[in-house]
Amino acid sequence: MCGIVGYTGLGLAAGQPATAETTPVPSGHPLEVALEGLRRLEYRGYDSAGVALVGPGRDDVAFAKKSGKLGNLVGEIEAHPMPQATAAIGHTRWATHGGPTDVNAHPHLADGDRLAVIHNGIIENFAQLKKELLAEGVFFRSETDTEVAAQLLAREYRRAGDLTEAMAATARRLEGTFTLLAVHADDPLKVVGARHDSPLVVGLGEGENFLGSDVAAFIAFTKEALELGQDQIVTITPTSVDVVDFRNKPAEAKRFTVDWDAAAAEKSGFESFMDKEIHDQPHAVADTLLGRTDVDGRLTLDEIRIDEAVLRAVDKIIVIACGTAAYAGHVAKYAIEHWCRIPVEVELAHEFRYRDPILNEKTLVVAISQSGETMDTLMAVRHAREQGAKVLSIVNTQGSTIPRESDAVLYTHAGPEIAVASTKAFLSQITAAYLLGLYLAQLRGNKFADEVAYLLGELRDVPAKIQTVIERGEYVRATARSMQDATSVLFLGRHVGYPVALEGALKLKELAYIHAEGFAAGELKHGPIALIDEGQPVFVVVPSPRGRDSLHSKVVSNIQEIRARGARTLVIAEDGDDEVRRYADEIFWIPQVPTLIQPLLAVVPLQIFAMSLATAKGLDVDQPRNLAKSVTVE
Ligand code: F6R
């Protein structure tokens, strides 16, 4: 969803020498900082982009905005160069109110073009506010709810004469979700931001400060950051950061250091971020496991600041998440129930909240989210806490909202995930959820310390095995290239292979726009088998023959059933599984691992398949149509 950048520095144009009166600005021209921030936020998904600049000696805001990709905006700026500035705001818009046109793109201007506003979220009472402003004779140029906020802010500014105070007054009038950033020509060193149920983080520099929808916006310039709380307003100048609440009273923000490497958000020679992130997976899993044992090899999860007595008393776990993160939760359910003997429910966050779920202080709710900003998951977290449940979140992005609103957080260490469709986050979420399961098993005495150590050892062997699967990827790529004309692909799995099948189908839908369905293999005879006819491609995730009794043979029977009806079987099986080989039209081998660990390997060929097929069709695998990386509206 929308990406937001704000910057204020002492305003030297790139390459301009510093004088005695000015301090050199390490990050260069504000316009360049804003564009670089927007480039780094492109992954969130957008359909138009814009920037606004203010600087001394100018009595209005300079701005440029264009529908389409960032390249269009850059082209516009090259054709009509922008002036030197001291502060900038930049925006990538994902259209909600009003189509993705130049006019509807942000920034929106008011106060005789002296004020510019950008916005993420939805202002629910915009129609009523617009009516009020129209009655006062305000003229609107666009159809957006954002312009209403801009005009309201202009009115408040005329009353208060101070941008921070005006922002507080405006925020109090708005209903819905919003992050707003504003600059005014009267105050060319200042950027003011407000947040309500929508993300905003502050980057702390020297002689410069930053604002961003997430830390990716500024990690190229600084790793020092401030996490803002709900309903806060932040005012940045090159040398100050002030935080107040919507009543304009001083408020606290939490400082942290970003542990992502800026280079991790680069393609590093790969054709796409997706390809790079698939290759990052051994590291994502290894880093998520790192530093989580004490000197005696005992699993310690220091971040879990929920009282041990509370965790011992937990009698039900509910995992809430959306999309791929929910499938990671679904995999974790099998492991946690097996290791801890605690019932685990997995629920899509948006269904959970409206279902009137039964939970109490003995329920542990585990919220899984890569971005830490998914609105559906955030709302479910709030709902769970209101019912008295403890919430532990498994999140990848520091400074995001879900960890802040949870009782505890277990961070995955996948690094920035830029491709819109999730890959390495999925593997690291499963890994973190497994750590949680083992920790609970240890704490509650379901597993002895040596058993936990043994299972941890098996998890530590996984990164090398993922690497092997990636290295075998060429056969998957070639198969995918030969299937460009497929119109429907089915995916079957059983036990932990079932959520892997669901994830395989989701990846293919998202990336290649092909109809794809995942089924529990046992469900086949209850309906889906009617879909099978001559040549229908079906992926089947085959469990380990060394695993649970009969699981393997049941899936092998399912393969025979569909093959007898003409299906083309594409089988993911463990090295040495000679029995299944006979029934596979294509077979993708993965190294041998224990049953519960298999999803961490089995999903990789499915990711490579979806990416390669989409690439062969000439599609953009990093930014599939209609999708946003961070879904910050319900
Ligand atoms: C699929 C995908 C989405 C996300 C979902 C949750 O490839 O990326 O289904 O998994 O939108 O996002 P987070 O994990 O950020 O809460």
XYZ file of C-alpha atoms and ligand atoms in Angstrom:
650
model
C 0.000 0.000 0.000
C 1.025 3.669 -0.135
C 4.643 4.483 0.593
C 5.476 7.662 2.487
C 8.796 9.492 2.804
C 9.656 12.737 4.557
C 13.030 14.419 4.756
C 14.505 17.586 6.121
C 18.158 18.553 5.863
C 20.105 21.726 5.475
C 19.363 21.804 1.827
C 22.532 21.722 -0.206
C 22.198 20.588 -3.748
C 24.252 17.451 -4.399
C 27.895 18.395 -4.886
C 27.479 21.973 -3.628
C 30.343 22.926 -1.246
C 29.458 23.640 2.381
C 29.992 27.170 3.677
C 30.703 28.319 7.221
C 26.980 28.884 7.792
C 25.810 25.525 6.610
C 26.591 21.976 7.586
C 26.983 19.586 4.684
C 23.961 17.376 4.271
C 25.234 13.800 4.217
C 22.312 12.486 2.217
C 22.364 15.136 -0.503
C 19.502 16.991 -2.113
C 16.107 16.481 -0.415
C 14.562 15.582 -3.761
C 17.105 12.820 -4.266
C 16.510 11.513 -0.738
C 12.756 11.472 -1.318
C 13.096 9.680 -4.667
C 15.534 7.154 -3.194
C 13.104 6.542 -0.323
C 10.247 6.042 -2.780
C 12.365 3.650 -4.813
C 12.967 1.606 -1.684
C 9.251 1.632 -0.869
C 8.196 0.661 -4.393
C 7.790 -2.909 -3.203
C 4.727 -1.931 -1.174
C 2.727 -1.652 -4.410
C 1.468 1.591 -6.006
C -0.023 3.086 -9.129
C 1.123 6.730 -9.013
C 3.847 8.763 -7.339
C 4.643 12.335 -6.368
C 6.932 14.662 -4.421
C 6.659 18.113 -2.847
C 9.548 20.399 -1.883
C 9.867 23.489 0.273
C 12.902 25.747 0.568
C 13.900 29.192 1.748
C 13.020 32.057 -0.525
C 10.062 30.266 -2.098
C 6.541 31.267 -1.201
C 4.858 28.144 -2.499
C 5.422 24.404 -2.570
C 7.122 22.926 -5.634
C 5.598 19.619 -6.612
C 5.488 16.935 -9.279
C 3.163 13.940 -9.543
C 2.454 11.305 -12.163
C 0.329 8.212 -12.548
C 2.142 4.938 -13.197
C 5.583 3.889 -12.093
C 8.271 5.992 -10.441
C 10.049 6.261 -13.798
C 7.173 8.463 -15.037
C 7.675 10.848 -12.122
C 11.431 10.933 -12.672
C 10.816 11.659 -16.374
C 8.508 14.516 -15.431
C 11.130 15.978 -13.070
C 13.832 15.670 -15.723
C 11.592 17.524 -18.171
C 10.726 20.211 -15.580
C 13.584 20.404 -13.050
C 12.619 21.144 -9.465
C 14.191 23.862 -7.287
C 16.677 23.431 -4.483
C 14.965 22.647 -1.191
C 15.415 22.004 2.499
C 12.548 19.599 3.052
C 10.712 17.086 0.910
C 7.819 14.686 1.123
C 7.280 11.836 -1.311
C 4.466 9.393 -1.909
C 3.637 6.269 -3.842
C -0.140 5.868 -4.039
C -2.215 2.714 -4.142
C -5.577 4.005 -5.359
C -8.590 3.759 -3.042
C -10.707 6.953 -3.407
C -10.478 8.000 -7.061
C -8.627 6.237 -9.892
C -4.831 6.227 -10.388
C -4.628 9.515 -12.357
C -2.126 12.394 -12.263
C -4.698 14.588 -10.537
C -5.497 12.065 -7.835
C -1.805 11.315 -7.186
C -0.306 12.851 -4.035
C 0.769 15.440 -2.894
C -2.447 17.433 -2.598
C -2.060 21.158 -2.227
C -4.017 23.769 -0.301
C -3.606 27.255 1.169
C -2.818 28.804 -2.226
C -0.331 26.004 -3.006
C 1.665 26.877 0.109
C 0.767 23.628 1.892
C 1.234 20.055 0.618
C -0.099 16.839 2.126
C 0.455 13.140 1.445
C -1.596 10.392 3.004
C -1.826 6.659 3.532
C -5.098 5.065 4.662
C -8.772 5.854 4.260
C -10.613 8.819 5.749
C -14.050 7.430 6.411
C -15.831 10.709 7.203
C -14.396 12.503 4.168
C -17.802 13.052 2.516
C -19.156 14.890 5.544
C -15.966 16.964 5.922
C -15.977 17.786 2.220
C -19.540 19.038 2.470
C -18.520 21.284 5.351
C -15.544 22.674 3.399
C -17.560 23.121 0.189
C -20.067 25.163 2.162
C -17.162 27.424 3.159
C -16.341 27.896 -0.525
C -13.332 25.571 -0.717
C -12.536 24.388 -4.243
C -11.418 20.770 -4.765
C -9.220 19.625 -7.648
C -9.385 15.862 -7.087
C -11.787 13.147 -5.967
C -9.572 12.002 -3.122
C -10.194 11.866 0.604
C -6.629 13.176 1.002
C -7.468 16.550 -0.500
C -10.160 16.896 2.160
C -7.484 16.382 4.826
C -5.242 18.933 3.072
C -7.993 21.551 2.980
C -8.909 20.866 6.598
C -5.260 21.221 7.603
C -5.051 24.517 5.672
C -8.080 25.835 7.556
C -6.609 24.773 10.916
C -3.250 26.306 9.962
C -4.875 29.625 9.197
C -6.418 29.480 12.691
C -3.385 28.237 14.670
C -0.459 29.618 12.647
C 1.502 26.503 13.598
C 1.702 23.357 11.484
C 2.008 20.899 14.398
C -0.952 22.366 16.228
C -2.960 22.457 13.003
C -2.100 18.808 12.353
C -3.317 17.847 15.843
C -6.587 19.700 15.283
C -7.011 18.035 11.891
C -6.233 14.555 13.223
C -8.908 14.978 15.881
C -11.510 15.553 13.160
C -10.596 12.596 10.979
C -12.178 9.157 11.226
C -10.677 6.066 9.618
C -7.008 5.205 9.264
C -4.307 7.617 8.276
C -0.708 8.595 8.128
C -0.446 12.208 7.027
C 2.688 14.172 6.197
C 2.679 17.889 5.497
C 5.068 20.681 4.556
C 4.302 24.404 4.411
C 6.199 27.092 2.507
C 6.183 29.253 5.666
C 8.381 26.742 7.476
C 10.791 25.261 4.931
C 12.810 23.207 7.426
C 9.840 21.385 8.903
C 7.935 18.208 8.070
C 4.978 17.253 10.259
C 3.514 13.742 10.367
C 0.504 12.197 12.102
C -0.469 8.574 12.461
C -3.644 6.774 13.404
C -3.805 3.027 12.707
C -1.364 3.437 9.859
C 2.437 3.142 9.897
C 5.033 5.892 10.317
C 8.627 5.606 11.585
C 11.249 8.294 12.184
C 14.848 7.991 10.962
C 17.371 9.945 13.022
C 20.266 11.582 11.216
C 22.824 14.263 11.937
C 21.763 17.612 10.541
C 18.881 15.780 8.886
C 15.906 13.635 9.853
C 13.620 11.270 8.008
C 10.090 9.887 8.065
C 8.988 6.707 6.354
C 6.160 4.204 6.111
C 8.776 1.703 7.180
C 12.483 1.675 7.840
C 13.266 0.640 4.249
C 12.597 4.295 3.293
C 15.734 5.509 5.073
C 18.059 2.582 5.834
C 20.364 3.745 3.061
C 20.997 6.877 5.182
C 20.563 5.937 8.849
C 19.946 2.895 11.056
C 18.863 4.923 14.100
C 15.117 5.163 14.382
C 12.129 6.058 16.538
C 9.025 3.938 16.770
C 5.966 6.173 17.082
C 2.970 5.148 19.141
C -0.653 5.253 18.084
C -2.236 8.694 17.637
C 0.988 10.650 17.689
C 2.239 13.647 15.777
C 5.884 14.095 14.947
C 7.573 17.291 13.854
C 11.029 17.000 12.323
C 13.544 19.694 11.451
C 17.198 19.027 10.514
C 18.165 19.230 14.176
C 15.082 18.221 16.171
C 12.380 15.584 16.505
C 9.336 16.385 18.652
C 6.521 13.997 19.373
C 3.118 14.982 20.751
C -0.285 13.329 20.960
C -3.444 14.479 19.190
C -4.062 16.896 22.113
C -0.666 18.444 21.393
C 0.767 17.116 24.702
C 4.369 15.762 24.708
C 4.470 12.003 24.038
C 7.053 9.220 24.173
C 8.481 7.380 21.178
C 10.791 4.359 21.446
C 14.299 4.496 19.995
C 15.774 1.456 18.235
C 18.552 0.522 15.871
C 17.569 -1.128 12.615
C 19.453 -4.387 12.142
C 18.751 -4.693 8.415
C 21.555 -4.141 6.006
C 20.678 -1.587 3.302
C 22.410 -3.781 0.711
C 19.972 -6.588 1.580
C 17.291 -4.535 -0.144
C 19.189 -4.566 -3.460
C 18.829 -7.134 -6.245
C 22.552 -7.983 -6.069
C 22.759 -9.228 -9.642
C 19.606 -11.350 -9.579
C 16.974 -10.834 -12.256
C 14.310 -10.049 -9.691
C 13.958 -9.482 -5.951
C 11.902 -12.654 -5.870
C 14.759 -14.705 -7.295
C 17.152 -13.098 -4.850
C 14.844 -13.697 -1.908
C 14.388 -17.355 -2.828
C 18.194 -17.612 -2.806
C 18.285 -15.761 0.549
C 16.230 -18.496 2.218
C 19.076 -20.539 3.737
C 20.246 -17.328 5.456
C 16.748 -16.311 6.503
C 16.286 -19.617 8.330
C 19.829 -19.673 9.770
C 19.557 -16.074 11.019
C 16.174 -16.737 12.608
C 17.742 -19.632 14.552
C 20.833 -17.650 15.509
C 21.535 -16.686 19.124
C 18.554 -18.461 20.575
C 20.369 -20.887 22.883
C 22.327 -20.295 26.086
C 25.850 -21.574 26.825
C 24.413 -24.977 27.788
C 22.587 -25.236 24.465
C 19.221 -24.637 26.121
C 16.651 -22.817 24.029
C 16.160 -19.302 25.393
C 13.771 -16.841 23.861
C 14.561 -13.708 25.844
C 12.149 -11.626 23.806
C 9.179 -13.572 25.131
C 8.420 -11.382 28.082
C 5.226 -13.179 29.016
C 5.341 -14.600 32.523
C 6.418 -18.268 32.494
C 3.522 -19.159 34.807
C 1.118 -17.696 32.241
C 2.737 -19.695 29.439
C 2.576 -22.893 31.506
C -1.141 -22.336 32.063
C -1.964 -21.779 28.377
C -4.668 -24.243 27.330
C -5.238 -23.101 23.758
C -3.228 -21.350 21.066
C -4.895 -19.422 18.267
C -2.714 -18.389 15.359
C -4.013 -15.339 13.491
C -2.541 -14.189 10.198
C -3.374 -13.631 6.536
C -2.256 -15.250 3.288
C 1.163 -16.843 3.306
C 1.682 -15.983 6.975
C -1.482 -17.955 7.795
C -0.117 -20.958 5.898
C 3.069 -20.703 7.974
C 0.805 -20.803 11.037
C -0.980 -23.811 9.604
C 2.326 -25.678 9.297
C 3.246 -24.664 12.866
C -0.037 -26.065 14.184
C 1.066 -29.636 13.366
C 4.396 -29.153 15.141
C 3.159 -27.286 18.216
C 0.319 -29.736 18.860
C 2.718 -32.654 18.435
C 5.418 -31.208 20.683
C 3.352 -29.399 23.325
C 0.002 -31.206 23.363
C -1.794 -27.841 23.319
C -4.709 -27.455 20.878
C -3.823 -24.960 18.152
C -6.387 -23.238 15.944
C -5.315 -21.300 12.875
C -7.612 -18.551 11.745
C -7.507 -15.900 9.065
C -7.249 -12.650 11.019
C -10.210 -10.996 9.258
C -12.479 -13.975 10.024
C -11.301 -14.271 13.622
C -12.279 -10.782 14.536
C -15.847 -10.993 13.325
C -16.508 -14.532 14.541
C -16.927 -13.821 18.247
C -14.057 -16.171 19.123
C -13.914 -17.823 22.535
C -10.753 -16.802 24.308
C -9.611 -15.871 27.779
C -6.484 -15.320 29.843
C -5.422 -18.942 29.226
C -5.437 -18.445 25.463
C -2.184 -17.553 23.747
C -2.789 -15.748 20.489
C 0.114 -15.913 18.048
C -0.043 -13.214 15.358
C 2.209 -13.859 12.366
C 3.072 -11.020 9.995
C 6.039 -10.183 7.801
C 5.247 -6.477 7.596
C 3.904 -6.100 11.125
C 1.370 -3.704 9.602
C -1.378 -5.884 8.085
C -4.518 -4.122 9.246
C -6.617 -7.303 9.453
C -4.024 -8.894 11.726
C -3.575 -5.743 13.790
C -7.313 -5.490 14.407
C -7.412 -9.163 15.427
C -4.520 -8.543 17.852
C -6.449 -5.717 19.470
C -9.589 -7.801 19.646
C -7.726 -10.700 21.286
C -6.165 -8.462 23.930
C -9.518 -6.864 24.681
C -10.797 -10.383 25.453
C -7.966 -10.915 27.954
C -5.756 -13.175 25.826
C -1.994 -12.719 25.708
C -0.661 -11.940 22.234
C 2.741 -12.984 21.000
C 3.624 -11.780 17.546
C 6.055 -13.272 15.041
C 7.118 -10.343 12.881
C 9.911 -9.473 10.461
C 9.828 -5.663 10.335
C 11.242 -3.664 13.227
C 9.428 -0.508 14.201
C 6.110 -1.818 12.899
C 2.791 -1.630 14.719
C 1.859 -5.243 15.519
C 4.881 -5.899 17.808
C 4.212 -2.640 19.576
C 0.663 -3.710 20.358
C 1.556 -7.280 21.366
C 2.551 -8.606 24.802
C 5.724 -10.064 23.306
C 7.412 -10.393 19.942
C 9.628 -13.001 18.375
C 11.377 -11.406 15.416
C 12.165 -13.388 12.320
C 15.483 -12.364 10.796
C 14.671 -12.716 7.130
C 15.923 -9.195 6.288
C 13.900 -6.895 4.056
C 11.453 -8.754 1.823
C 10.952 -6.589 -1.245
C 9.112 -8.842 -3.713
C 5.415 -8.447 -3.055
C 4.755 -12.190 -2.867
C 6.269 -13.714 0.225
C 9.003 -16.374 0.034
C 11.754 -16.072 2.625
C 9.324 -14.654 5.171
C 7.307 -17.907 4.950
C 10.316 -20.048 5.812
C 11.469 -17.790 8.614
C 7.933 -17.613 10.059
C 7.752 -21.406 10.208
C 11.203 -21.453 11.817
C 10.241 -18.875 14.466
C 6.953 -20.639 15.194
C 8.875 -23.913 15.613
C 11.208 -22.176 18.078
C 8.158 -21.038 19.995
C 6.753 -24.591 19.963
C 10.007 -26.066 21.248
C 10.294 -23.356 23.878
C 6.798 -24.096 25.171
C 7.487 -27.846 25.105
C 10.647 -27.268 27.167
C 8.949 -24.901 29.575
C 5.930 -27.099 30.135
C 7.974 -30.294 30.455
C 6.575 -31.958 27.323
C 10.093 -32.415 26.020
C 13.362 -33.026 27.844
C 16.195 -30.557 27.259
C 18.111 -33.150 25.208
C 15.084 -33.776 22.978
C 14.763 -30.048 22.344
C 18.493 -29.837 21.628
C 18.163 -32.715 19.150
C 15.277 -31.023 17.305
C 17.166 -27.727 17.264
C 20.094 -29.570 15.723
C 17.803 -30.837 12.977
C 16.561 -27.295 12.343
C 20.153 -26.080 12.105
C 20.796 -28.599 9.334
C 17.942 -27.150 7.289
C 19.685 -24.129 5.660
C 22.235 -26.372 3.888
C 19.411 -28.588 2.645
C 17.416 -25.594 1.356
C 20.568 -24.625 -0.513
C 20.599 -28.072 -2.142
C 16.980 -27.654 -3.260
C 17.796 -24.225 -4.738
C 20.795 -25.674 -6.584
C 18.524 -28.325 -8.118
C 16.203 -25.549 -9.340
C 17.073 -25.698 -13.042
C 14.847 -28.709 -13.688
C 11.935 -26.914 -11.998
C 12.602 -23.808 -14.111
C 12.677 -25.836 -17.330
C 9.409 -27.588 -16.404
C 7.800 -24.229 -15.650
C 8.928 -22.777 -18.982
C 7.298 -25.723 -20.770
C 3.984 -25.037 -19.006
C 3.411 -21.420 -20.009
C 0.062 -22.277 -21.558
C -1.381 -24.007 -18.510
C -4.709 -22.509 -17.483
C -5.240 -24.422 -14.253
C -2.889 -26.214 -11.868
C -3.863 -28.173 -8.772
C -1.764 -28.808 -5.660
C -2.228 -31.683 -3.223
C -0.646 -32.373 0.142
C -1.402 -34.144 3.364
C -0.517 -33.296 6.978
C 2.181 -30.568 6.824
C 2.174 -31.010 3.050
C -1.347 -29.569 2.952
C -0.437 -25.959 3.849
C 2.541 -26.332 1.510
C 0.071 -27.188 -1.280
C -2.020 -24.132 -0.367
C 1.073 -21.937 -0.473
C 2.178 -23.420 -3.825
C -1.233 -22.584 -5.296
C -1.184 -19.061 -3.862
C 2.261 -18.368 -5.354
C 1.091 -19.491 -8.791
C -2.080 -17.372 -8.662
C -0.209 -14.288 -7.491
C 2.756 -14.474 -9.825
C 1.511 -16.167 -12.990
C -2.218 -15.255 -12.821
C -3.112 -18.894 -13.385
C -6.051 -20.529 -11.710
C -4.576 -22.706 -8.983
C -6.118 -24.595 -6.065
C -4.554 -26.380 -3.144
C -6.344 -29.334 -1.543
C -5.789 -31.733 1.297
C -5.048 -34.943 -0.598
C -7.545 -36.861 1.528
C -10.293 -34.481 0.425
C -9.803 -35.429 -3.200
C -12.489 -38.074 -3.319
C -14.937 -35.743 -1.615
C -15.159 -33.465 -4.612
C -12.016 -32.038 -6.214
C -11.281 -35.247 -8.144
C -14.081 -34.170 -10.511
C -11.665 -31.519 -11.818
C -9.213 -34.104 -13.086
C -9.232 -34.842 -16.791
C -6.683 -35.534 -19.511
C -3.485 -33.557 -19.010
C -4.587 -31.633 -15.878
C -1.325 -30.700 -14.110
C -1.315 -31.651 -10.420
C 1.542 -31.014 -8.016
C 1.702 -33.504 -5.175
C 3.798 -33.024 -2.035
C 4.734 -36.522 -0.898
C 5.509 -37.071 2.797
C 8.632 -38.868 3.896
C 8.337 -42.673 3.530
C 10.197 -42.838 6.852
C 7.616 -40.648 8.579
C 4.258 -41.345 10.112
C 2.758 -44.759 9.285
C 0.617 -44.840 6.177
C 0.830 -41.111 5.422
C 3.188 -41.817 2.546
C 1.225 -44.735 1.138
C -2.054 -42.778 1.279
C -0.567 -39.985 -0.804
C 0.950 -42.476 -3.256
C -2.555 -43.951 -3.675
C -3.926 -40.459 -4.328
C -1.341 -39.999 -7.071
C -2.433 -43.267 -8.676
C -6.078 -42.208 -8.514
C -5.508 -38.948 -10.338
C -3.099 -40.471 -12.819
C -5.668 -43.098 -13.737
C -7.956 -40.198 -14.687
C -5.405 -38.552 -16.948
C -3.655 -36.076 -14.602
C -0.095 -35.024 -15.320
C 1.608 -35.568 -11.969
C 4.383 -33.259 -10.793
C 5.714 -34.790 -7.630
C 7.868 -33.387 -4.854
C 9.468 -36.306 -3.071
C 12.406 -37.143 -0.878
C 15.644 -38.496 -2.257
C 15.445 -42.270 -2.487
C 11.639 -42.533 -2.581
C 11.626 -45.238 -5.253
C 8.009 -46.149 -4.786
C 6.633 -42.790 -5.893
C 8.985 -42.440 -8.855
C 6.802 -44.845 -10.909
C 3.761 -42.605 -10.677
C 5.395 -39.257 -11.355
C 5.437 -37.605 -14.772
C 7.931 -35.127 -13.353
C 9.719 -35.510 -10.049
C 11.461 -32.812 -8.014
C 13.744 -34.327 -5.412
C 14.379 -32.793 -2.003
C 16.832 -34.029 0.659
C 15.592 -36.365 3.382
C 14.361 -34.593 6.538
C 12.002 -35.426 9.417
C 8.294 -35.052 8.585
C 7.754 -31.764 10.430
C 10.734 -30.130 8.772
C 9.770 -31.105 5.237
C 7.680 -27.949 4.517
C 10.850 -25.840 4.755
C 12.195 -27.724 1.741
C 9.080 -28.812 -0.151
C 7.800 -25.285 -0.732
C 10.990 -24.150 -2.469
C 10.408 -25.942 -5.826
C 6.858 -24.542 -5.796
C 8.176 -20.992 -5.335
C 10.711 -21.487 -8.133
C 8.026 -22.992 -10.368
C 5.609 -20.057 -9.928
C 8.370 -17.481 -10.402
C 9.790 -19.183 -13.502
C 6.409 -19.671 -15.146
C 5.501 -16.027 -14.537
C 8.875 -14.883 -15.874
C 8.408 -17.041 -18.976
C 5.053 -15.293 -19.513
C 6.846 -11.944 -19.334
C 5.207 -10.907 -16.057
C 6.695 -8.727 -13.322
C 7.277 -11.206 -10.499
C 8.261 -8.529 -7.983
C 5.130 -6.471 -8.353
C 2.196 -8.612 -9.470
C -0.907 -6.768 -10.599
C -3.421 -5.536 -7.998
C -1.294 -6.602 -5.038
C 0.330 -4.543 -2.311
C 3.080 -5.765 -0.038
C 1.736 -4.242 3.078
C -2.042 -4.315 3.355
C -2.693 -1.443 5.712
C -6.436 -1.137 5.128
C -9.107 -3.697 6.081
C 1.447 -13.810 -0.366
C 1.605 -12.691 0.523
C 0.449 -12.304 1.370
C 0.906 -11.971 2.795
C -0.278 -11.439 3.617
C 0.131 -11.129 5.041
O 2.589 -14.040 -1.121
O 2.628 -12.084 0.576
O -0.531 -13.290 1.382
O 1.441 -13.115 3.383
O -0.778 -10.271 3.019
O 1.131 -10.166 5.081
P 1.988 -9.938 6.381
O 2.806 -11.178 6.596
O 2.828 -8.750 6.107
O 1.024 -9.733 7.503
